[in-house]
Coordinates of C-alpha atoms and ligand atoms in Angstrom, one line a residue:
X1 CA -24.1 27.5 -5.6
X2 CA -25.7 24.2 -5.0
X3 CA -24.2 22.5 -8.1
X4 CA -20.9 23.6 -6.6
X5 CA -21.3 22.4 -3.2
X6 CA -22.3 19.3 -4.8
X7 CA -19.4 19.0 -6.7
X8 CA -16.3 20.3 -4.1
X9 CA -16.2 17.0 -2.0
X10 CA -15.5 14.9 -5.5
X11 CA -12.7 18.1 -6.8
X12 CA -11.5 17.8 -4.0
X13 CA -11.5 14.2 -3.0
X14 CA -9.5 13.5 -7.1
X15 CA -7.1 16.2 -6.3
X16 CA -6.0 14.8 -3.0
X17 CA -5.9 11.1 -4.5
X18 CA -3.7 12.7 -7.2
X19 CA -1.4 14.2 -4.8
X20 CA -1.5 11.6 -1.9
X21 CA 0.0 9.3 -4.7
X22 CA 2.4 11.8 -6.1
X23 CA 4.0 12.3 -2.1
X24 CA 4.1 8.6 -1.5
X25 CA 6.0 7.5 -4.9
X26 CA 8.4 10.5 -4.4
X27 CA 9.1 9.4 -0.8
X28 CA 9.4 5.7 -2.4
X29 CA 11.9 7.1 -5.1
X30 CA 13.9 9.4 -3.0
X31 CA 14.7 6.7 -0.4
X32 CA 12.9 8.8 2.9
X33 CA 10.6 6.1 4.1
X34 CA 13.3 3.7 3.6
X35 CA 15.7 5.9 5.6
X36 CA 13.6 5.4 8.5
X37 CA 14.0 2.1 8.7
X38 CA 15.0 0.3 10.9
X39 CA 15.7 3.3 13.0
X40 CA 13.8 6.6 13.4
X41 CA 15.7 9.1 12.3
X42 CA 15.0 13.0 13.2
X43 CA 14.3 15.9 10.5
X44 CA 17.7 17.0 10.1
X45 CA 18.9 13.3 10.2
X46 CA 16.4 12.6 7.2
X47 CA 18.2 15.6 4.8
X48 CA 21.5 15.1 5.4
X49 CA 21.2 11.3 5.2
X50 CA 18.8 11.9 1.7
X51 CA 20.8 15.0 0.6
X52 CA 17.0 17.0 0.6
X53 CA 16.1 20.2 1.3
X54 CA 14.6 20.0 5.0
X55 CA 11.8 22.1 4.3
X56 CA 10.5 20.2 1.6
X57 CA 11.3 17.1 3.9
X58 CA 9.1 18.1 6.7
X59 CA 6.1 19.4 4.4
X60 CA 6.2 15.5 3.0
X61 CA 6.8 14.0 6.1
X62 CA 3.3 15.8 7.0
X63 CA 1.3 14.6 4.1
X64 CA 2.7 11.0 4.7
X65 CA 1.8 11.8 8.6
X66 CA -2.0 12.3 8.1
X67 CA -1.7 9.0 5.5
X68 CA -0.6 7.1 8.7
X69 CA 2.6 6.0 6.8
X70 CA 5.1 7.7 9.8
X71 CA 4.2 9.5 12.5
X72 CA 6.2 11.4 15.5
X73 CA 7.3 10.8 18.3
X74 CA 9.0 13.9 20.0
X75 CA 11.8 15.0 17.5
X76 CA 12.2 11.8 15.8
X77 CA 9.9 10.5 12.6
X78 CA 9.6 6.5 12.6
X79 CA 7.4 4.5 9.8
X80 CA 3.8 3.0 10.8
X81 CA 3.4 -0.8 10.6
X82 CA 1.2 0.1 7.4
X83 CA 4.2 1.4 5.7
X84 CA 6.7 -1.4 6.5
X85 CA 3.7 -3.5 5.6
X86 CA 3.8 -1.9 2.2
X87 CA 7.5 -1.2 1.6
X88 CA 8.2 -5.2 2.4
X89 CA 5.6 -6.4 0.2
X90 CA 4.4 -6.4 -3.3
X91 CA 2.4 -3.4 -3.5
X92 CA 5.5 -0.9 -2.2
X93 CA 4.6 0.7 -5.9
X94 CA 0.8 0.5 -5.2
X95 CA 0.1 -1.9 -8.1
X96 CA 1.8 0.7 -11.0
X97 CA 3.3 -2.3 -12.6
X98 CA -0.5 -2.9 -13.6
X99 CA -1.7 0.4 -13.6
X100 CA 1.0 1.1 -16.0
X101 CA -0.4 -1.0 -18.7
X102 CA -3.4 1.0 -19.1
X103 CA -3.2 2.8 -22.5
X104 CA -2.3 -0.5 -23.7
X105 CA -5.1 -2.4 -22.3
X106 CA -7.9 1.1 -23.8
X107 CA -6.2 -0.2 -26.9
X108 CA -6.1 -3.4 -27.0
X109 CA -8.4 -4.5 -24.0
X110 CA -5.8 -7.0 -23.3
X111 CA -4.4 -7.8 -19.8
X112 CA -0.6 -7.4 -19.0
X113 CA -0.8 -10.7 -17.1
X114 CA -3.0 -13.5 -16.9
X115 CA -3.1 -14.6 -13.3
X116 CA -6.1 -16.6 -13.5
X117 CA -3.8 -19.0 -16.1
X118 CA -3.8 -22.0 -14.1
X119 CA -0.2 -23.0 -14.9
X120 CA 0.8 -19.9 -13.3
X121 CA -1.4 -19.3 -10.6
X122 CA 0.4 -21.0 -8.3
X123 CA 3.6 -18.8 -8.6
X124 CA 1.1 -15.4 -8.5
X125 CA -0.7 -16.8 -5.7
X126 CA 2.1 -18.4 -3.1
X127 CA 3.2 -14.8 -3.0
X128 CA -0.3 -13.1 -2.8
X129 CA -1.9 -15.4 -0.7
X130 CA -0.3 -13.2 3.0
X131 CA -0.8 -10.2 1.2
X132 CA -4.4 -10.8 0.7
X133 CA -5.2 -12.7 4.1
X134 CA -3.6 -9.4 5.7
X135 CA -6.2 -7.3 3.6
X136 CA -9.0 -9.4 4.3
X137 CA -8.3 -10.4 7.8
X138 CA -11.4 -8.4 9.5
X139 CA -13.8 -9.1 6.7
X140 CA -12.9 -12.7 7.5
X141 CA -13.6 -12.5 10.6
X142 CA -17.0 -11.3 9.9
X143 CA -17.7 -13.8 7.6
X144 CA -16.8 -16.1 10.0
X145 CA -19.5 -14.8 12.9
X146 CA -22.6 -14.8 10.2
X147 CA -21.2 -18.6 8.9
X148 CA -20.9 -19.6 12.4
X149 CA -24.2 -18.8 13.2
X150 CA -25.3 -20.2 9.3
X151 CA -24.2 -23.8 9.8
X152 CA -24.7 -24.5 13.8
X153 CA -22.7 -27.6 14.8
X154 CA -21.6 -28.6 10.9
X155 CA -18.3 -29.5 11.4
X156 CA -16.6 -30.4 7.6
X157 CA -15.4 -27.3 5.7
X158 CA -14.1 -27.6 2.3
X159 CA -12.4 -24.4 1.5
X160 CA -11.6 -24.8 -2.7
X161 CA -8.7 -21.7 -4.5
X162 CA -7.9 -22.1 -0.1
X163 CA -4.6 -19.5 -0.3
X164 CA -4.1 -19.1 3.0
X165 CA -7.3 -20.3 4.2
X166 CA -8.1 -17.6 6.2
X167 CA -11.6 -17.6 5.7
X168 CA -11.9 -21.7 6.9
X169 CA -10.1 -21.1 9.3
X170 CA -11.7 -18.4 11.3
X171 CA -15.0 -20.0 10.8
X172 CA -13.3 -23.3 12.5
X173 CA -11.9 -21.7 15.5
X174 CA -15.3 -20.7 16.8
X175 CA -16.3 -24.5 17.3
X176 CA -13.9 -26.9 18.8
X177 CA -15.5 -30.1 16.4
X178 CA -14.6 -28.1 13.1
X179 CA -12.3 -29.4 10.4
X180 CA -10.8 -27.8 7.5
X181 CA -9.5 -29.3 4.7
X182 CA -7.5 -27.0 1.9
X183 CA -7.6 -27.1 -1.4
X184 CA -5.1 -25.6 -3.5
X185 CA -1.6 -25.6 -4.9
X186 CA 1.4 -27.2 -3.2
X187 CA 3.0 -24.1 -3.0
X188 CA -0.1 -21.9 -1.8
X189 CA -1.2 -24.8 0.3
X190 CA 1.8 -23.7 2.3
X191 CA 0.9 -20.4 3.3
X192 CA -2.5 -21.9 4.4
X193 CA -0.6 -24.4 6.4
X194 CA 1.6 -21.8 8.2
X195 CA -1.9 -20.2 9.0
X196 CA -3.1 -23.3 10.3
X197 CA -0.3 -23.5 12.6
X198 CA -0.8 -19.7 13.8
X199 CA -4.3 -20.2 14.5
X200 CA -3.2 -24.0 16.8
X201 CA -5.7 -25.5 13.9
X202 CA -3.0 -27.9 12.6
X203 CA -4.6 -30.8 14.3
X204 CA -8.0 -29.9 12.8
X205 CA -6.5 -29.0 9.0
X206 CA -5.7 -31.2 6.1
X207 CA -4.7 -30.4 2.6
X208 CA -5.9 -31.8 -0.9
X209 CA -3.1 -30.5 -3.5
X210 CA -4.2 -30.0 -6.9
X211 CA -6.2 -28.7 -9.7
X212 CA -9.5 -28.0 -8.0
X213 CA -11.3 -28.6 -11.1
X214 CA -10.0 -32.0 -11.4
X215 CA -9.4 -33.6 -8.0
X216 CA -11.1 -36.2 -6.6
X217 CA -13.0 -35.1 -3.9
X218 CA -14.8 -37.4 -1.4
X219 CA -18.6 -37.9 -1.9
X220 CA -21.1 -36.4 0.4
X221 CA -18.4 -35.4 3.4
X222 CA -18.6 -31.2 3.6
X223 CA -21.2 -29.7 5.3
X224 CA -19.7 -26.0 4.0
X225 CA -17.9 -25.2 1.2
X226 CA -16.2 -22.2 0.7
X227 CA -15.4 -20.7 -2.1
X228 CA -13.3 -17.1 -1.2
X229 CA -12.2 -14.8 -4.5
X230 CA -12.2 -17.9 -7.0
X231 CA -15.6 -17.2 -8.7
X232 CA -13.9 -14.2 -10.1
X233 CA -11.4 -15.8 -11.7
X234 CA -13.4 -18.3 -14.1
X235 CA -15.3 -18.5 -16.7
X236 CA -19.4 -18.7 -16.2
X237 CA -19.2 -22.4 -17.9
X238 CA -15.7 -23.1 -15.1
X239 CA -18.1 -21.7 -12.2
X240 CA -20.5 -24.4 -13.1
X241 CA -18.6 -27.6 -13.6
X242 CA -16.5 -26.4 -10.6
X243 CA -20.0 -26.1 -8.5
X244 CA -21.3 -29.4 -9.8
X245 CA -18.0 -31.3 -8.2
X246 CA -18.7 -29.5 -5.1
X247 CA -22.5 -30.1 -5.2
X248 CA -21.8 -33.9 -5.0
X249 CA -19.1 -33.4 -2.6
X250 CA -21.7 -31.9 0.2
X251 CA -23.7 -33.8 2.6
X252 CA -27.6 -33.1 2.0
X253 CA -28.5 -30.6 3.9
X254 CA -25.1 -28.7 3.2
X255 CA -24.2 -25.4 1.8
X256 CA -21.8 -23.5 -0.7
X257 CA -20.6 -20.2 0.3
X258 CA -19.5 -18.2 -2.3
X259 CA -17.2 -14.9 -0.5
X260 CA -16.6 -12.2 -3.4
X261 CA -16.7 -9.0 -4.6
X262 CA -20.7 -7.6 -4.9
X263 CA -22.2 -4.4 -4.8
X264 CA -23.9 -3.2 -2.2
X265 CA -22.2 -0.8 -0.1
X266 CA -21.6 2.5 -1.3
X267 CA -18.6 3.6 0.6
X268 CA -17.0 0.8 -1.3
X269 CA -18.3 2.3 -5.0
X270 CA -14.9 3.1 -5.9
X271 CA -13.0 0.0 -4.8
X272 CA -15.1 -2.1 -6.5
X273 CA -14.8 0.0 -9.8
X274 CA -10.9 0.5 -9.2
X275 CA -11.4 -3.4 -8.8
X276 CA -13.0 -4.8 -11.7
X277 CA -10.6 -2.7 -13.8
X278 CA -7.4 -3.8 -11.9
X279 CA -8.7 -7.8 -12.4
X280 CA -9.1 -6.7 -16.2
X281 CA -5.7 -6.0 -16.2
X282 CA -4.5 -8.9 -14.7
X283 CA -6.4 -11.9 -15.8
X284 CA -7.8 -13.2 -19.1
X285 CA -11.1 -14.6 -18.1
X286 CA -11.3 -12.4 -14.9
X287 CA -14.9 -10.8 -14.0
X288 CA -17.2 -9.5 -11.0
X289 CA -20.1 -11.2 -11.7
X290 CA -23.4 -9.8 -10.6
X291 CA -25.3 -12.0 -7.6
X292 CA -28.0 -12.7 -10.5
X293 CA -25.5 -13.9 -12.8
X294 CA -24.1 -16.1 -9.9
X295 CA -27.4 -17.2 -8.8
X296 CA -28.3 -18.6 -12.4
X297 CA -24.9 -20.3 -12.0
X298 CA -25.6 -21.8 -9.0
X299 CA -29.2 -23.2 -9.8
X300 CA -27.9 -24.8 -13.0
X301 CA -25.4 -26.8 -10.9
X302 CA -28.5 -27.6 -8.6
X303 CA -28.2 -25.4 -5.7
X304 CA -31.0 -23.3 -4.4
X305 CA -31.9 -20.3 -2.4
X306 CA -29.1 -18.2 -2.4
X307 CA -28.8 -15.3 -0.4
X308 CA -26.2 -12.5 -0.2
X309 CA -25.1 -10.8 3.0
X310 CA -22.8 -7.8 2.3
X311 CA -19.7 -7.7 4.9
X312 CA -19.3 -4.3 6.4
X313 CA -15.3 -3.9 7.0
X314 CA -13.2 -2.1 4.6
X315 CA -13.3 -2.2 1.6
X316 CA -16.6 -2.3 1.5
X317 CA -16.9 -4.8 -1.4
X318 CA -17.0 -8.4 -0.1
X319 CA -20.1 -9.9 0.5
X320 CA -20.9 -14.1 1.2
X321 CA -23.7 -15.7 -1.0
X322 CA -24.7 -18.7 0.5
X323 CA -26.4 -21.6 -1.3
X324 CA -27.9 -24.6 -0.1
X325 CA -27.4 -28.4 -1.9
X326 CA -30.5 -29.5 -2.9
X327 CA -31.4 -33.1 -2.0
Ligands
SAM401 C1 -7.6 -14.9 -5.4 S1 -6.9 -16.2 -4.6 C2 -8.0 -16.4 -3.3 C3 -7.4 -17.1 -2.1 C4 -8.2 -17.2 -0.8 N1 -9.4 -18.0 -1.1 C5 -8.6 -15.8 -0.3 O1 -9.7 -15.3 -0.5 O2 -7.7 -15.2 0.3 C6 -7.4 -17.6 -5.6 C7 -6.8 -18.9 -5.2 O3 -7.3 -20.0 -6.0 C8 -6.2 -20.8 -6.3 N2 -6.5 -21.5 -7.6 C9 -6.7 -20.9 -8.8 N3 -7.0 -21.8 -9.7 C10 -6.9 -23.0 -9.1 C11 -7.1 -24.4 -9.5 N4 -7.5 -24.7 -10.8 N5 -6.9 -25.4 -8.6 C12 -6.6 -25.1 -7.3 N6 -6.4 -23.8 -6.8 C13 -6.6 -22.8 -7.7 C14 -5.0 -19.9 -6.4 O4 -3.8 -20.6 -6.2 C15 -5.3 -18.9 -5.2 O5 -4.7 -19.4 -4.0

């Protein structure tokens, strides 16, 4: 009896993940969520419009109800800003463009994609880089309060793989005297600069467009780097040489922050899994690395003490491991 209590929350929790994603693609497929846009539309509206049975409608409209894609209001069904969040964007198919390549990836173990290719990033990234800002945006912003209180009155940020910058940026809003300069590709580096303009930082943002693994960057100048979602991306030996440039592009007493996925939290067990697959599946070199594998990393390019704080916003996953430049 225990063994079975044990196990219903898990039955249970697969079955409705199962179904959940069933409802949504059929409500995809069948054009109802896009029926009710841009104007709410009532039950009888939806069938006649959809040519559906309005029985069935209203038993999906439910299930979609209690996954906060529409909701009610009186007789007439409208779409929640999370589902014209997701029908505008490139996850209206929830990532099965990916998904779909895994029997060839248990094969093969070969991704579909390699967005970690640096001649394409910037084409995979310019599109992305709202996307994952949007995401991230709370999780920023808590990264941003334990950073503000990390570096005091430092006021130079570099912020390296920048997309839209979202992590620099709310850091530098909490301090008048803070700076941000961007480093990325041109097209990216636009995103980050419409950002910029959204947060009135434009006066206190610069860009550097390029290869970050090749740019020059000014000596001694950052107090912080930050380096948000790019250590996943490259190789142990590209983590190194990339840490080394930034190592001599710090002031002294400066300090590398490096924003990524670690464990940590349990509620976010099965993102992070679901993650580390998904990147598998999507980049050549792609990995989660460990914090010891990252710490080993770091010391070779001759930073010291680092320390992870785990960031407790959905999804549970991201956590900031902060390094300081050895003299
Ligand atoms: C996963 S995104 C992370 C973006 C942002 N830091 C965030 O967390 O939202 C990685 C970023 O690194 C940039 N990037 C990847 N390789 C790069 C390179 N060699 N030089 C400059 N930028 C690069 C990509 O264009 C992309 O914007």
């Amino acid at each position: 009896m225990n063994d079975q209590l044990q196990m219903l929350p898990a039955y249970f929790q697969l079955m409705n993940m199962n179904g959940a994603a069933h409802v949504y693609h059929e409500a995809v497929r069948s054009g109802l969520l896009d029926a009710l846009q841009p104007e709410p539309a009532t039950l009888s509206e939806l069938s006649v419009r959809g040519g559906s049975h309005e029985r069935a409608t209203r038993l999906m409209l439910d299930v979609l109800e209690t996954l906060q894609l529409v909701k009610a209001t009186g007789e007439r069904w409208s779409l929640t800003l999370l589902a014209q969040m997701l029908l505008s964007g490139s996850y209206r198919e929830l990532g099965d463009l990916y998904w779909s390549h895994l029997p060839a990836f248990l094969k093969y173990g070969q991704p579909l994609v390699k967005m970690d290719d640096a001649a394409k990033s910037e084409t995979y990234y310019q599109t992305q880089a709202a996307a994952l800002a949007w995401m991230l945006g709370p999780t920023a912003e808590l990264a941003a309060e334990s950073l503000h209180t990390e570096i005091g009155s430092a006021a130079e940020i570099l912020d390296l793989g920048a997309g839209s910058a979202i992590w620099s940026l709310s850091l530098a809003r909490r301090a008048d005297n803070r700076c941000v300069t961007a480093v990325d590709w041109p097209a990216v580096l636009e995103v980050a600069t419409d950002y910029a303009r959204q947060f009135e930082l434009s006066d206190r943002f610069q860009t550097l467009v390029g290869d970050f693994h090749k740019l020059e960057l000014p000596a001694s100048k950052y107090d912080l780097a930050i380096l948000a979602n790019v250590t996943h991306l490259q190789t142990p030996a590209a983590n190194i040489a990339l840490f080394r440039r930034i190592h001599a592009a710090l002031r002294p007493d400066a300090r590398l922050a490096i924003i990524d996925v670690f464990p940590g939290l349990s509620d976010g067990d099965l993102n992070r899994t679901l993650y580390s697959l998904g990147l598998a599946l999507r980049t050549e070199h792609g990995r989660v690395y460990s914090v010891e594998e990252l710490e080993r990393m770091l010391m070779e390019a001759g930073f010291e003490t680092p320390r992870l704080a785990n960031l407790h916003t959905p999804p549970y996953i991201m956590g900031i491991l902060v390094a300081s430049r050895s003299a």
